[in-house]
Tab-separated table of C-alpha atoms in Angstrom:
chain	number	residue	atom	x	y	z
Z	1	MET	CA	83.730	-24.217	100.345
Z	2	PRO	CA	82.262	-20.952	98.971
Z	3	ARG	CA	84.543	-18.997	96.696
Z	4	ILE	CA	85.263	-15.476	97.846
Z	5	ALA	CA	84.676	-14.105	94.347
Z	6	SER	CA	81.132	-15.410	94.403
Z	7	ILE	CA	80.208	-13.379	97.456
Z	8	LYS	CA	78.396	-10.318	96.164
Z	9	LYS	CA	77.338	-8.553	99.343
Z	10	PRO	CA	79.973	-6.887	101.477
Z	11	MET	CA	80.354	-8.847	104.667
Z	12	SER	CA	78.948	-7.011	107.642
Z	13	LYS	CA	81.155	-7.076	110.707
Z	14	PRO	CA	79.778	-9.203	113.503
Z	15	PRO	CA	79.300	-7.189	116.682
Z	16	THR	CA	81.856	-9.306	118.511
Z	17	GLU	CA	84.640	-8.319	116.128
Z	18	ALA	CA	85.621	-5.038	117.785
Z	19	PRO	CA	85.083	-5.459	121.492
Z	20	ASP	CA	85.184	-2.435	123.753
Z	21	GLU	CA	88.601	-2.715	125.349
Z	22	ASN	CA	87.570	-0.525	128.287
Z	23	GLU	CA	84.732	-2.942	128.986
Z	24	LEU	CA	87.094	-5.915	128.693
Z	25	LEU	CA	89.375	-4.288	131.253
Z	26	ARG	CA	86.449	-3.699	133.621
Z	27	ARG	CA	85.650	-7.395	133.365
Z	28	VAL	CA	89.287	-8.300	133.930
Z	29	VAL	CA	89.171	-6.323	137.188
Z	30	LYS	CA	86.372	-8.662	138.270
Z	31	GLY	CA	88.560	-11.657	137.466
Z	32	ASP	CA	86.820	-12.581	134.190
Z	33	THR	CA	89.312	-14.887	132.473
Z	34	ALA	CA	87.315	-14.985	129.219
Z	35	ALA	CA	87.629	-11.202	128.920
Z	36	PHE	CA	91.318	-11.469	129.685
Z	37	GLU	CA	91.774	-14.123	127.003
Z	38	ARG	CA	89.998	-11.858	124.514
Z	39	LEU	CA	92.295	-8.987	125.431
Z	40	TYR	CA	95.301	-11.262	125.193
Z	41	LEU	CA	94.394	-12.436	121.706
Z	42	ILE	CA	93.806	-8.839	120.594
Z	43	TYR	CA	97.165	-7.651	121.859
Z	44	HIS	CA	99.363	-10.661	121.211
Z	45	SER	CA	100.337	-9.833	117.637
Z	46	LYS	CA	100.548	-6.087	118.334
Z	47	LEU	CA	102.870	-6.573	121.278
Z	48	GLN	CA	104.831	-9.258	119.490
Z	49	ARG	CA	105.743	-6.911	116.687
Z	50	PHE	CA	106.386	-3.955	118.965
Z	51	ILE	CA	108.642	-5.909	121.345
Z	52	LEU	CA	110.442	-7.578	118.477
Z	53	ARG	CA	111.172	-4.203	116.906
Z	54	MET	CA	112.405	-2.825	120.210
Z	55	THR	CA	114.564	-5.718	121.303
Z	56	ASN	CA	115.573	-7.076	117.884
Z	57	ARG	CA	115.436	-10.584	119.305
Z	58	VAL	CA	112.956	-13.326	118.541
Z	59	ASP	CA	113.764	-15.330	121.642
Z	60	GLY	CA	112.158	-14.003	124.745
Z	61	VAL	CA	109.456	-12.050	122.905
Z	62	ASP	CA	106.666	-14.340	124.037
Z	63	GLU	CA	107.940	-14.200	127.588
Z	64	LEU	CA	107.831	-10.409	127.494
Z	65	ILE	CA	104.297	-10.493	126.092
Z	66	GLN	CA	103.260	-12.771	128.925
Z	67	ASP	CA	104.997	-10.578	131.503
Z	68	THR	CA	103.187	-7.557	130.077
Z	69	MET	CA	99.804	-9.241	130.096
Z	70	MET	CA	100.428	-10.608	133.561
Z	71	VAL	CA	100.700	-6.996	134.746
Z	72	VAL	CA	97.440	-6.215	132.929
Z	73	TRP	CA	95.773	-9.121	134.734
Z	74	GLU	CA	97.131	-8.166	138.116
Z	75	LYS	CA	96.900	-4.384	137.896
Z	76	ALA	CA	93.805	-3.842	135.768
Z	77	GLU	CA	92.184	-2.026	138.680
Z	78	ASN	CA	94.957	0.585	138.526
Z	79	PHE	CA	93.962	1.585	134.980
Z	80	ASP	CA	92.155	4.932	135.343
Z	81	TYR	CA	90.499	5.114	131.891
Z	82	THR	CA	91.975	8.569	131.183
Z	83	CYS	CA	93.859	7.159	128.199
Z	84	LYS	CA	93.239	4.324	125.762
Z	85	PRO	CA	93.857	0.789	127.055
Z	86	SER	CA	96.384	0.400	124.222
Z	87	THR	CA	98.425	3.335	125.567
Z	88	TRP	CA	98.554	1.709	128.986
Z	89	ILE	CA	99.362	-1.773	127.678
Z	90	PHE	CA	102.029	-0.591	125.225
Z	91	GLY	CA	103.535	1.484	128.043
Z	92	ILE	CA	103.887	-1.643	130.173
Z	93	ALA	CA	105.398	-3.555	127.255
Z	94	TYR	CA	107.822	-0.713	126.562
Z	95	ARG	CA	109.117	-0.706	130.136
Z	96	LYS	CA	109.355	-4.515	130.186
Z	97	ALA	CA	111.330	-4.462	126.930
Z	98	LEU	CA	113.682	-1.756	128.214
Z	99	LYS	CA	114.215	-3.703	131.411
Z	100	SER	CA	115.005	-6.822	129.431
Z	101	LEU	CA	117.471	-4.906	127.227
Z	102	ALA	CA	119.148	-3.414	130.282
Z	103	LYS	CA	119.339	-6.836	131.924
Z	104	ASN	CA	121.068	-8.239	128.875
Z	105	GLY	CA	123.392	-5.247	128.689
Z	106	ARG	CA	122.033	-4.180	125.365
Z	107	TYR	CA	120.716	-0.745	126.269
Z	108	ASP	CA	123.848	1.245	125.739
Z	109	PHE	CA	122.783	3.785	123.162
Z	110	MET	CA	123.705	7.388	123.581
Z	111	GLU	CA	121.271	10.165	124.302
Z	112	ASP	CA	119.387	11.976	121.580
Z	113	THR	CA	121.394	15.151	122.049
Z	114	ASP	CA	124.543	13.407	120.901
Z	115	GLU	CA	123.002	11.678	118.000
Z	116	MET	CA	123.301	14.347	115.335
Z	117	SER	CA	127.060	14.460	115.762
Z	118	GLU	CA	127.038	10.685	115.774
Z	119	ILE	CA	125.278	10.662	112.428
Z	120	LEU	CA	127.690	13.150	110.903
Z	121	ALA	CA	130.736	11.423	112.302
Z	122	ASP	CA	129.495	7.937	111.567
Z	123	THR	CA	132.469	6.137	110.100
Z	124	ARG	CA	130.923	2.761	109.617
Z	125	PRO	CA	130.703	2.443	105.853
Z	126	THR	CA	131.703	-1.196	105.940
Z	127	GLN	CA	128.875	-2.016	108.296
Z	128	ALA	CA	126.451	-0.179	106.071
Z	129	MET	CA	127.821	-1.900	102.976
Z	130	GLU	CA	127.154	-5.255	104.516
Z	131	LEU	CA	123.465	-4.557	104.844
Z	132	GLU	CA	121.366	-6.592	102.491
Z	133	LEU	CA	119.378	-4.437	100.119
Z	134	VAL	CA	116.424	-6.768	100.371
Z	135	ASP	CA	115.990	-6.249	104.087
Z	136	TRP	CA	117.820	-2.993	104.452
Z	137	LEU	CA	115.275	-1.618	106.864
Z	138	GLY	CA	115.427	-4.593	109.220
Z	139	SER	CA	119.198	-4.381	109.295
Z	140	ALA	CA	119.317	-0.602	109.504
Z	141	LEU	CA	116.942	-0.584	112.449
Z	142	THR	CA	119.483	-2.517	114.480
Z	143	LEU	CA	121.659	0.591	114.329
Z	144	LEU	CA	119.018	2.747	115.988
Z	145	SER	CA	118.357	2.971	119.702
Z	146	PRO	CA	115.428	0.973	121.167
Z	147	ASP	CA	113.653	4.257	121.898
Z	148	GLN	CA	113.974	5.378	118.292
Z	149	ARG	CA	112.749	2.012	117.051
Z	150	ALA	CA	109.787	2.245	119.408
Z	151	VAL	CA	108.841	5.669	118.034
Z	152	LEU	CA	109.117	4.486	114.418
Z	153	GLU	CA	107.110	1.340	115.102
Z	154	LEU	CA	104.337	3.073	117.036
Z	155	THR	CA	104.071	5.765	114.372
Z	156	PHE	CA	104.292	3.807	111.161
Z	157	HIS	CA	102.860	0.441	112.069
Z	158	HIS	CA	100.413	1.259	114.832
Z	159	GLY	CA	99.467	4.685	113.448
Z	160	LEU	CA	99.588	6.493	116.786
Z	161	HIS	CA	99.714	10.259	117.303
Z	162	TYR	CA	102.891	11.649	118.882
Z	163	LYS	CA	100.993	12.551	122.078
Z	164	GLU	CA	99.953	8.935	122.574
Z	165	ILE	CA	103.512	7.824	121.925
Z	166	ALA	CA	104.759	10.337	124.499
Z	167	ASP	CA	102.322	8.820	127.010
Z	168	ILE	CA	103.506	5.301	126.229
Z	169	LEU	CA	107.188	6.163	126.444
Z	170	ASP	CA	106.555	8.492	129.381
Z	171	CYS	CA	108.510	11.360	127.853
Z	172	PRO	CA	107.754	14.874	126.518
Z	173	GLU	CA	106.127	15.190	123.107
Z	174	ASN	CA	109.150	17.053	121.752
Z	175	THR	CA	111.357	14.108	122.668
Z	176	VAL	CA	109.167	11.868	120.534
Z	177	LYS	CA	109.471	14.304	117.624
Z	178	THR	CA	113.243	14.614	117.907
Z	179	ARG	CA	113.697	10.859	118.262
Z	180	MET	CA	111.735	10.427	115.075
Z	181	PHE	CA	113.774	13.121	113.345
Z	182	HIS	CA	117.126	11.605	114.326
Z	183	ALA	CA	115.967	8.094	113.492
Z	184	ARG	CA	114.846	9.165	110.037
Z	185	LYS	CA	118.059	11.051	109.340
Z	186	LYS	CA	120.049	8.033	110.368
Z	187	LEU	CA	118.020	5.748	108.113
Z	188	GLN	CA	118.363	8.197	105.217
Z	189	HIS	CA	122.096	8.314	105.807
Z	190	LEU	CA	122.331	4.512	105.753
Z	191	ALA	CA	120.127	4.239	102.679
Z	192	ALA	CA	122.359	6.732	100.871
Z	193	GLU	CA	125.422	4.693	101.772
Z	194	LEU	CA	123.781	1.560	100.486
Z	195	LYS	CA	123.004	3.251	97.192
Z	196	LYS	CA	126.621	4.369	96.894
Z	197	GLY	CA	127.928	0.925	97.853
C	1	MET	CA	117.332	37.750	108.387
C	2	ASN	CA	114.191	39.765	109.063
C	3	GLU	CA	111.516	38.835	111.579
C	4	GLN	CA	109.167	37.351	108.984
C	5	ALA	CA	111.862	35.101	107.588
C	6	ILE	CA	112.760	33.877	111.084
C	7	ARG	CA	109.100	33.131	111.769
C	8	LYS	CA	108.897	31.226	108.488
C	9	THR	CA	111.942	29.147	109.360
C	10	GLY	CA	110.454	28.380	112.773
C	11	GLU	CA	107.190	27.344	111.147
C	12	HIS	CA	109.069	25.155	108.654
C	13	ASP	CA	111.001	23.384	111.417
C	14	GLU	CA	107.842	22.733	113.401
C	15	ILE	CA	105.985	21.367	110.393
C	16	ALA	CA	108.932	19.208	109.359
C	17	LEU	CA	108.753	17.492	112.732
C	18	LEU	CA	105.031	16.827	112.266
C	19	LEU	CA	105.310	15.189	108.850
C	20	PRO	CA	105.553	11.563	110.075
C	21	TRP	CA	102.229	11.961	111.860
C	22	TYR	CA	100.713	13.665	108.857
C	23	ALA	CA	101.779	10.590	106.886
C	24	ASN	CA	100.183	8.187	109.368
C	25	HIS	CA	96.913	10.182	109.337
C	26	SER	CA	96.858	10.646	113.114
C	27	LEU	CA	96.932	14.460	113.219
C	28	PRO	CA	93.790	16.263	114.389
C	29	ASP	CA	92.163	18.636	111.900
C	30	ASP	CA	93.885	21.834	113.029
C	31	GLU	CA	97.394	20.346	112.825
C	32	ARG	CA	96.616	18.550	109.572
C	33	GLN	CA	95.395	21.775	107.926
C	34	ARG	CA	98.473	23.616	109.136
C	35	VAL	CA	100.712	20.981	107.546
C	36	GLU	CA	98.721	21.038	104.314
C	37	ARG	CA	98.977	24.824	104.070
C	38	HIS	CA	102.724	24.628	104.514
C	39	LEU	CA	103.109	21.792	102.011
C	40	THR	CA	101.602	23.879	99.237
C	41	SER	CA	104.524	26.287	99.416
C	42	CYS	CA	107.454	24.216	100.724
C	43	LEU	CA	109.234	21.921	98.292
C	44	ILE	CA	111.611	20.625	100.954
C	45	CYS	CA	108.770	19.360	103.133
C	46	HIS	CA	107.004	17.986	100.076
C	47	HIS	CA	110.106	15.958	99.271
C	48	GLU	CA	110.501	14.880	102.905
C	49	LEU	CA	106.906	13.683	103.007
C	50	LYS	CA	107.503	11.436	100.005
C	51	SER	CA	110.504	9.889	101.695
C	52	ILE	CA	108.496	9.399	104.918
C	53	GLU	CA	105.699	7.704	103.020
C	54	GLN	CA	108.218	5.296	101.515
C	55	LEU	CA	109.575	4.544	104.956
C	56	LYS	CA	106.054	3.945	106.247
C	57	MET	CA	105.440	1.473	103.423
C	58	SER	CA	108.650	-0.382	104.249
C	59	PHE	CA	107.438	-0.710	107.818
C	60	ASP	CA	104.151	-2.201	106.768
C	61	GLU	CA	105.789	-4.715	104.438
C	62	GLY	CA	107.842	-6.482	107.085
C	63	ASP	CA	105.851	-8.951	109.169
C	64	SER	CA	106.934	-10.333	112.469
C	65	PRO	CA	107.042	-14.087	113.025
C	66	ASN	CA	103.614	-15.272	113.935
C	67	THR	CA	103.723	-17.434	117.004
C	68	VAL	CA	100.390	-18.809	117.965
C	69	ALA	CA	98.492	-16.357	120.176
C	70	HIS	CA	96.199	-18.900	121.755
C	71	VAL	CA	99.051	-21.317	122.445
C	72	SER	CA	100.883	-18.445	124.110
C	73	PHE	CA	97.778	-17.687	126.164
C	74	ARG	CA	97.547	-21.314	127.341
C	75	ASN	CA	101.113	-21.023	128.584
C	76	LEU	CA	100.255	-17.862	130.474
C	77	GLN	CA	97.169	-19.539	131.893
C	78	LYS	CA	99.418	-22.136	133.502
C	79	LYS	CA	101.287	-19.322	135.189
C	80	LEU	CA	98.025	-17.670	136.203
C	81	GLY	CA	96.911	-20.961	137.697
C	82	ALA	CA	99.692	-20.561	140.216
C	83	LYS	CA	98.383	-17.160	141.201
C	84	PRO	CA	95.175	-15.906	142.743
C	85	SER	CA	92.877	-13.845	140.529
C	86	PRO	CA	92.793	-10.093	141.131
C	87	THR	CA	89.261	-10.448	142.549
C	88	ALA	CA	90.358	-13.111	144.984
C	89	SER	CA	93.222	-10.885	146.062
C	90	ARG	CA	90.857	-8.003	146.745
C	91	HIS	CA	88.316	-10.076	148.598
C	92	THR	CA	90.833	-11.710	150.856
C	93	ASN	CA	92.587	-8.369	151.312
C	94	PRO	CA	96.055	-9.851	151.599
C	95	THR	CA	98.818	-8.026	153.362
C	96	GLU	CA	101.689	-6.648	151.366
C	97	ALA	CA	103.977	-9.250	152.861
C	98	GLY	CA	101.623	-12.053	151.856
C	99	THR	CA	101.443	-10.840	148.290
C	100	ASN	CA	105.185	-10.535	148.096
C	101	ARG	CA	105.586	-14.021	149.492
C	102	ARG	CA	103.285	-15.433	146.803
C	103	HIS	CA	105.230	-13.537	144.147
C	104	ARG	CA	108.467	-14.943	145.480
C	105	LEU	CA	107.007	-18.462	145.547
C	106	PHE	CA	105.726	-18.038	142.023
C	107	ARG	CA	109.072	-16.740	140.824
C	108	ARG	CA	110.838	-19.627	142.545
C	109	GLU	CA	108.509	-22.071	140.832
C	110	ALA	CA	109.016	-20.368	137.463
C	111	PHE	CA	112.763	-20.404	138.062
C	112	GLY	CA	112.574	-24.114	138.847
C	113	TRP	CA	110.772	-24.820	135.589
C	114	ALA	CA	113.231	-22.662	133.675
C	115	MET	CA	116.135	-24.563	135.244
C	116	ALA	CA	114.487	-27.882	134.420
C	117	ALA	CA	113.984	-26.793	130.819
C	118	GLY	CA	117.611	-25.651	130.633
C	119	VAL	CA	118.871	-28.956	131.993
C	120	LEU	CA	116.664	-30.855	129.583
C	121	LEU	CA	117.981	-28.820	126.672
C	122	THR	CA	121.549	-29.399	127.795
C	123	ILE	CA	121.365	-33.104	128.398
C	124	GLY	CA	118.610	-33.784	125.881
C	125	PRO	CA	120.886	-34.660	122.941
C	126	SER	CA	123.044	-37.000	125.012
C	127	LEU	CA	119.920	-38.611	126.460
C	128	LEU	CA	118.672	-39.241	122.960
C	129	LYS	CA	121.971	-40.873	122.052
C	130	GLN	CA	121.756	-42.972	125.176
C	131	ALA	CA	118.211	-43.960	124.260
C	132	GLU	CA	119.469	-45.287	120.943
C	133	SER	CA	121.753	-47.671	122.793
C	134	TRP	CA	118.892	-48.702	125.090
C	135	PHE	CA	116.848	-49.795	122.111
C	136	PRO	CA	119.381	-51.611	119.970
C	137	ASN	CA	116.805	-53.098	117.624
C	138	GLN	CA	115.846	-49.718	116.310
C	139	TYR	CA	118.769	-49.033	114.017
C	140	ALA	CA	118.987	-48.360	110.343
C	141	THR	CA	121.329	-49.737	107.735
C	142	LEU	CA	121.865	-48.641	104.188
C	143	SER	CA	119.337	-51.226	103.079
C	144	SER	CA	116.766	-50.160	105.649
C	145	ALA	CA	113.659	-48.412	104.532
C	146	SER	CA	113.623	-44.695	105.207
C	147	PRO	CA	111.945	-43.674	108.486
C	148	SER	CA	108.297	-44.312	107.939
C	149	VAL	CA	105.962	-41.405	107.978
C	150	SER	CA	102.623	-42.249	109.506
C	151	ALA	CA	99.464	-41.097	107.834
C	152	GLN	CA	99.038	-38.553	110.595
C	153	MET	CA	99.747	-34.873	110.983
C	154	GLU	CA	99.738	-32.302	113.715
C	155	VAL	CA	97.938	-29.128	112.783
C	156	VAL	CA	97.419	-25.851	114.630
C	157	PHE	CA	94.602	-23.669	113.378
C	158	SER	CA	94.300	-19.928	113.833
C	159	PRO	CA	91.884	-19.072	116.666
C	160	GLU	CA	89.681	-17.262	114.151
C	161	VAL	CA	88.978	-20.503	112.290
C	162	MET	CA	85.494	-21.749	113.123
C	163	ALA	CA	84.839	-25.461	113.668
C	164	LYS	CA	82.998	-25.778	110.351
C	165	HIS	CA	85.818	-24.215	108.360
C	166	ARG	CA	88.341	-26.341	110.262
C	167	ASP	CA	86.437	-29.497	109.310
C	168	GLU	CA	86.316	-28.355	105.679
C	169	LEU	CA	90.073	-27.826	105.651
C	170	ILE	CA	90.645	-31.285	107.123
C	171	GLU	CA	88.227	-32.798	104.643
C	172	SER	CA	89.996	-31.074	101.741
C	173	VAL	CA	93.042	-33.309	102.299
C	174	GLY	CA	90.965	-36.422	102.998
C	175	GLY	CA	91.674	-36.390	106.701
C	176	GLU	CA	89.802	-36.865	109.944
C	177	LEU	CA	90.322	-35.654	113.484
C	178	VAL	CA	91.869	-37.992	116.012
C	179	GLY	CA	90.669	-37.041	119.479
C	180	ASN	CA	90.872	-33.584	121.018
C	181	PRO	CA	93.613	-30.967	120.584
C	182	ASN	CA	96.600	-31.291	122.888
C	183	SER	CA	97.537	-28.774	125.577
C	184	LEU	CA	99.205	-26.569	122.945
C	185	GLY	CA	96.087	-26.496	120.788
C	186	ALA	CA	97.493	-28.862	118.122
C	187	TYR	CA	95.051	-31.253	116.464
C	188	ARG	CA	96.088	-34.702	115.327
C	189	ILE	CA	94.730	-35.534	111.896
C	190	ARG	CA	94.729	-38.954	110.263
C	191	LEU	CA	94.512	-39.420	106.519
C	192	ARG	CA	91.699	-41.831	105.786
C	193	SER	CA	93.454	-43.620	102.929
C	194	PRO	CA	97.202	-43.353	103.302
C	195	SER	CA	97.879	-45.183	100.071
C	196	SER	CA	95.817	-42.699	98.081
C	197	LYS	CA	97.233	-39.853	96.027
C	198	ILE	CA	97.834	-37.460	98.956
C	199	ASP	CA	100.682	-38.405	101.259
C	200	PRO	CA	100.980	-36.761	104.709
C	201	ALA	CA	103.825	-34.468	103.650
C	202	THR	CA	101.822	-33.182	100.689
C	203	ALA	CA	98.686	-32.876	102.797
C	204	ALA	CA	100.605	-30.903	105.414
C	205	ALA	CA	102.037	-28.640	102.712
C	206	MET	CA	98.551	-28.106	101.289
C	207	LEU	CA	97.206	-27.195	104.706
C	208	ARG	CA	100.091	-24.842	105.410
C	209	ARG	CA	99.098	-22.819	102.371
C	210	GLN	CA	95.650	-22.164	103.865
C	211	PRO	CA	95.382	-18.817	105.665
C	212	GLY	CA	93.723	-20.323	108.742
C	213	VAL	CA	96.488	-22.852	109.338
C	214	LEU	CA	99.381	-21.788	111.542
C	215	LEU	CA	101.281	-25.066	111.620
C	216	ALA	CA	100.977	-28.427	109.844
C	217	GLU	CA	103.595	-31.149	110.176
C	218	PRO	CA	103.472	-34.832	109.201
C	219	LEU	CA	104.241	-37.197	112.060
C	220	VAL	CA	106.846	-39.928	111.777
C	221	ALA	CA	105.529	-43.296	112.883
C	222	SER	CA	107.472	-43.339	116.139
C	223	LYS	CA	106.157	-39.879	117.073
C	224	ALA	CA	102.628	-40.815	116.162
C	225	GLY	CA	103.019	-43.642	118.621
C	226	GLN	CA	100.747	-45.942	116.684
C	227	THR	CA	100.226	-47.470	113.325
C	228	PRO	CA	97.934	-45.525	111.056
């Protein structure tokens, strides 16, 4: 097996590595299963992480990915190419995840407008103390709303602009910004408590 | 507060809200330059940006569990098999009622499978216990040998792994392929000389360390269903 260190030339990307997702979707409309498989493999890990962050549950993630991609397969002809395929696909996943949370009675977070007072009046030091320092973020995220987690994930992991996130979440751009603001303040607040504890 | 100060505060608030997207490098040039101009004179935003960058790093560190994408796709394919392709739907121009009926049928079928899986999970353990009593010869005593591990493994490779690289990985543990992958994409691998220095558990552990290997588990003799 060749050692990586012995390879002098930078590896050139094969042309198949970054397929045109718009083109894949056009082929999906024609019922091309190979194109659909390609799209599925591209999005599986992205959706897995996004849904996991939103729902905070490992079980059921794959089912939600499949539900999302099933919609892509069935409704590809409805995609109007005015946004990126990723915006459309993440939007479907977002709604599927919200639906799943609502079905399981786990979407009971208060609205953004109330959240600043919630942060200031948060009297849950014991809960914060229990958070493990090693995975403080993972634990702290459970205290945010699914919408806030979605904004954080799409911004910091997927590197999306707030306008794209607003399209995915189907909300005004300012809502995305304020969700991010409140989420960050909440995380800062929890991190400070952990330091104290 | 004079008008200029109010405008400055407004500008600061707007920029503060943009900082996460400055940190993820997604801002277009005009917004990015606006943020950069502000950062040169605002210590608060400068400090905030540092904290945001730390948060961004924390996000990138945590990885989600990696279930196998192509195995997941095979499962979806089974579901798709029960449904017409979008092209077929368009060509046959089904009525709304017809489409809904197929959806209902599909959901009923999926529900049936889910119920069956649930029942199996519920009664599975007791069935296993029952099976032990059906095969009374297969019991162990303190003097029995430990359950024998066959010289076989089940291995799932990442879809990016080419056939040549897969064969090299198998060869590296002295193994060989047994037949084709199963419906979940798992290959069965037999060690050519089971009595040699590499036992199946070690071989599986070695394979697991390879980046292209998603799963590698030694098979116990009964699971392998045959002698090595």
